[in-house]
PDB file of C-alpha atoms in Angstrom:
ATOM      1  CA  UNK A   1       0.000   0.000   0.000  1.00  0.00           C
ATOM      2  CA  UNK A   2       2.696   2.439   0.888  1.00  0.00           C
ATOM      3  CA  UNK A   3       4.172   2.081  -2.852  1.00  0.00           C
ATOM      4  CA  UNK A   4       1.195   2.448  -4.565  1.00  0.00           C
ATOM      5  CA  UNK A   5       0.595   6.101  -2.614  1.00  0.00           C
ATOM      6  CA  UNK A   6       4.327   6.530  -3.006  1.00  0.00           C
ATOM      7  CA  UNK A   7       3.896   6.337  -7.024  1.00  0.00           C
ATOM      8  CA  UNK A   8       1.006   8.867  -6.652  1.00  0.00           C
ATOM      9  CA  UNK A   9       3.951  11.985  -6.657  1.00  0.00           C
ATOM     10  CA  UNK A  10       5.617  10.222  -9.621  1.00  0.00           C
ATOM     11  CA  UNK A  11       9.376  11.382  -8.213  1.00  0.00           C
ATOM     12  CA  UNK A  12      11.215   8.011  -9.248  1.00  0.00           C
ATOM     13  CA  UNK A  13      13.600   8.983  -6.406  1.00  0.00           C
ATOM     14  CA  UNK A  14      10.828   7.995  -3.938  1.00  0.00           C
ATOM     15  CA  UNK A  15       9.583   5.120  -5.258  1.00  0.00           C
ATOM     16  CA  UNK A  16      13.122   3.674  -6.028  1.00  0.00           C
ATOM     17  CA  UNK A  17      13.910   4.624  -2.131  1.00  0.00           C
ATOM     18  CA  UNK A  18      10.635   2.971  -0.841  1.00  0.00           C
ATOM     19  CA  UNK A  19      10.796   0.445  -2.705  1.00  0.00           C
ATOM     20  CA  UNK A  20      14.501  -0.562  -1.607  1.00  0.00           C
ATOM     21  CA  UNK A  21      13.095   0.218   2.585  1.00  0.00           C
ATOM     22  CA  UNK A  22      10.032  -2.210   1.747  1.00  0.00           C
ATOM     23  CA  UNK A  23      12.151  -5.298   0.780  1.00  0.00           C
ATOM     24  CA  UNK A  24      14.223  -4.574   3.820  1.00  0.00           C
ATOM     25  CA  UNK A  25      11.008  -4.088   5.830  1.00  0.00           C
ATOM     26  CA  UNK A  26      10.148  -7.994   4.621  1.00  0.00           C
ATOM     27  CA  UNK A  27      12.934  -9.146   5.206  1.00  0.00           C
ATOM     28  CA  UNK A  28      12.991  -8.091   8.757  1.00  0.00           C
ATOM     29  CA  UNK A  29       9.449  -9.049   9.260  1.00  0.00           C
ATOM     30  CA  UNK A  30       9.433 -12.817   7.914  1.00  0.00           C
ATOM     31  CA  UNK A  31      12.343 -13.506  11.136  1.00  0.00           C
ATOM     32  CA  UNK A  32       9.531 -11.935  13.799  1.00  0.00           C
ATOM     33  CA  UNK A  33       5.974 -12.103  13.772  1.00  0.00           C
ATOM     34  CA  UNK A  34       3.439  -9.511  14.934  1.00  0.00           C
ATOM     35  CA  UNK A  35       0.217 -10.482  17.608  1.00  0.00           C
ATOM     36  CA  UNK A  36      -3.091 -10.398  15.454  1.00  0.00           C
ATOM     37  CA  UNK A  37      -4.237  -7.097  17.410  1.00  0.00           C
ATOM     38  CA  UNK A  38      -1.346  -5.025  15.617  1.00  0.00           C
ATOM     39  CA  UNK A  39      -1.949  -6.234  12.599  1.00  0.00           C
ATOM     40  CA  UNK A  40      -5.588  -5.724  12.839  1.00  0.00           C
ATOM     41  CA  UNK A  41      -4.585  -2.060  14.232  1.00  0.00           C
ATOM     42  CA  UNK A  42      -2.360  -1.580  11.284  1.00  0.00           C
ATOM     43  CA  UNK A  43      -4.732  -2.190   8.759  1.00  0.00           C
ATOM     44  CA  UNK A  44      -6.901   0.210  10.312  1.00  0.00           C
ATOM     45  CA  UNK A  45      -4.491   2.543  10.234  1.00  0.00           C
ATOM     46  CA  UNK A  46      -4.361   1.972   6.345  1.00  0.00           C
ATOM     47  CA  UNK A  47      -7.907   2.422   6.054  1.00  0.00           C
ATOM     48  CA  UNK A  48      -7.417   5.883   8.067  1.00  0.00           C
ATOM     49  CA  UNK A  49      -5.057   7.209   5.724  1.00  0.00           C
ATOM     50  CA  UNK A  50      -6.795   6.086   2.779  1.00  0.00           C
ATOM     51  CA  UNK A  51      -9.539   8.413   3.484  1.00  0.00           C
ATOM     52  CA  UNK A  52      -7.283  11.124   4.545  1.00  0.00           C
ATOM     53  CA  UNK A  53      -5.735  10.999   0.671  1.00  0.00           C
ATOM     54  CA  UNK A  54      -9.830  10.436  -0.667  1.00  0.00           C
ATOM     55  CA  UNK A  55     -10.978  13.624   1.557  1.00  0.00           C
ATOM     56  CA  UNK A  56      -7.801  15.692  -0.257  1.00  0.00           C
ATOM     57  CA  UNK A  57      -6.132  16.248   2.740  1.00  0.00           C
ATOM     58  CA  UNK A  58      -2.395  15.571   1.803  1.00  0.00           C
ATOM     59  CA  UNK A  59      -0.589  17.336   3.988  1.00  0.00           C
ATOM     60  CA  UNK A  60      -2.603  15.316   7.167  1.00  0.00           C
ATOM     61  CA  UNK A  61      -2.332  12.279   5.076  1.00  0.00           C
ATOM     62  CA  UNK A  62       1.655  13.393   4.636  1.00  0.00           C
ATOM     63  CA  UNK A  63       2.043  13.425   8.942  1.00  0.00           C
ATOM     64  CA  UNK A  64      -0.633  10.503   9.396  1.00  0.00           C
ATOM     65  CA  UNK A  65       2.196   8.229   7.543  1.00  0.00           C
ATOM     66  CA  UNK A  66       4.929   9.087   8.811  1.00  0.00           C
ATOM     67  CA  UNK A  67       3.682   8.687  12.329  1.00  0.00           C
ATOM     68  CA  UNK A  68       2.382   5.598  11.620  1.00  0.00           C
ATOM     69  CA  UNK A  69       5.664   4.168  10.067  1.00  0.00           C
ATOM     70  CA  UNK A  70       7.323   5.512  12.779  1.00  0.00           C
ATOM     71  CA  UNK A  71       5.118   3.378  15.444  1.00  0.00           C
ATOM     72  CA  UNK A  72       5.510   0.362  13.765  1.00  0.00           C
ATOM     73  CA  UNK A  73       9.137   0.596  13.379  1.00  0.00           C
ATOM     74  CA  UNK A  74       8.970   1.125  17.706  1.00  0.00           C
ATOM     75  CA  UNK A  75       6.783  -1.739  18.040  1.00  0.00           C
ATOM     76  CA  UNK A  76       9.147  -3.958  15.734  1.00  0.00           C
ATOM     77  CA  UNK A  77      12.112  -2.897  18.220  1.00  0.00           C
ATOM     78  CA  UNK A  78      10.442  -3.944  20.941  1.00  0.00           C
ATOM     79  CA  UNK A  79       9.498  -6.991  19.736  1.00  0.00           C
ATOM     80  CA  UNK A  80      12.863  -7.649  18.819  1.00  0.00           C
ATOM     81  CA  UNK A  81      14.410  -6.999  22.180  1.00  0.00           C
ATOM     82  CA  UNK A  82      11.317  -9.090  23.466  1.00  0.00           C
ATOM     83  CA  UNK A  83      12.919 -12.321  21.421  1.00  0.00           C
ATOM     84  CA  UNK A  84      16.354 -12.230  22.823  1.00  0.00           C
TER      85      UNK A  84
END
């Protein structure tokens, strides 16, 4: 989802640079796993910022995401200092 609203500003230095931090991302996530509850919360956290880009409100939209990749990249450290 993030690189399809990425592709929206059509700068190929963006997508290129997403692109390269999502197959990181994977690759971090297949050696932990998540509880259900995030995941659930995440996805409603995508739904949230979907409508923020419908309603036109970019700049919102622009802070929603970066907050929201920024908790999820906590959670992941703790979760990682959780496993040993």
């Amino acid at each position: 989802m993030h690189e399809a609203i990425i592709e929206c500003c059509q700068n190929s230095f963006f997508i290129d640079a997403l692109k390269r931090l999502d197959r990181l991302r994977r690759l971090i996530d297949y050696r932990q796993m998540l509880d259900r509850n995030s995941a659930r919360e995440r996805c409603r956290e995508h739904i949230e910022l979907l409508d923020l880009i419908l309603a036109g409100k970019n700049e919102e939209a622009s802070r929603y995401m970066a907050r929201h990749v920024q908790d999820l990249s906590r959670l992941k450290i703790v979760a990682r200092e959780q496993r040993g």
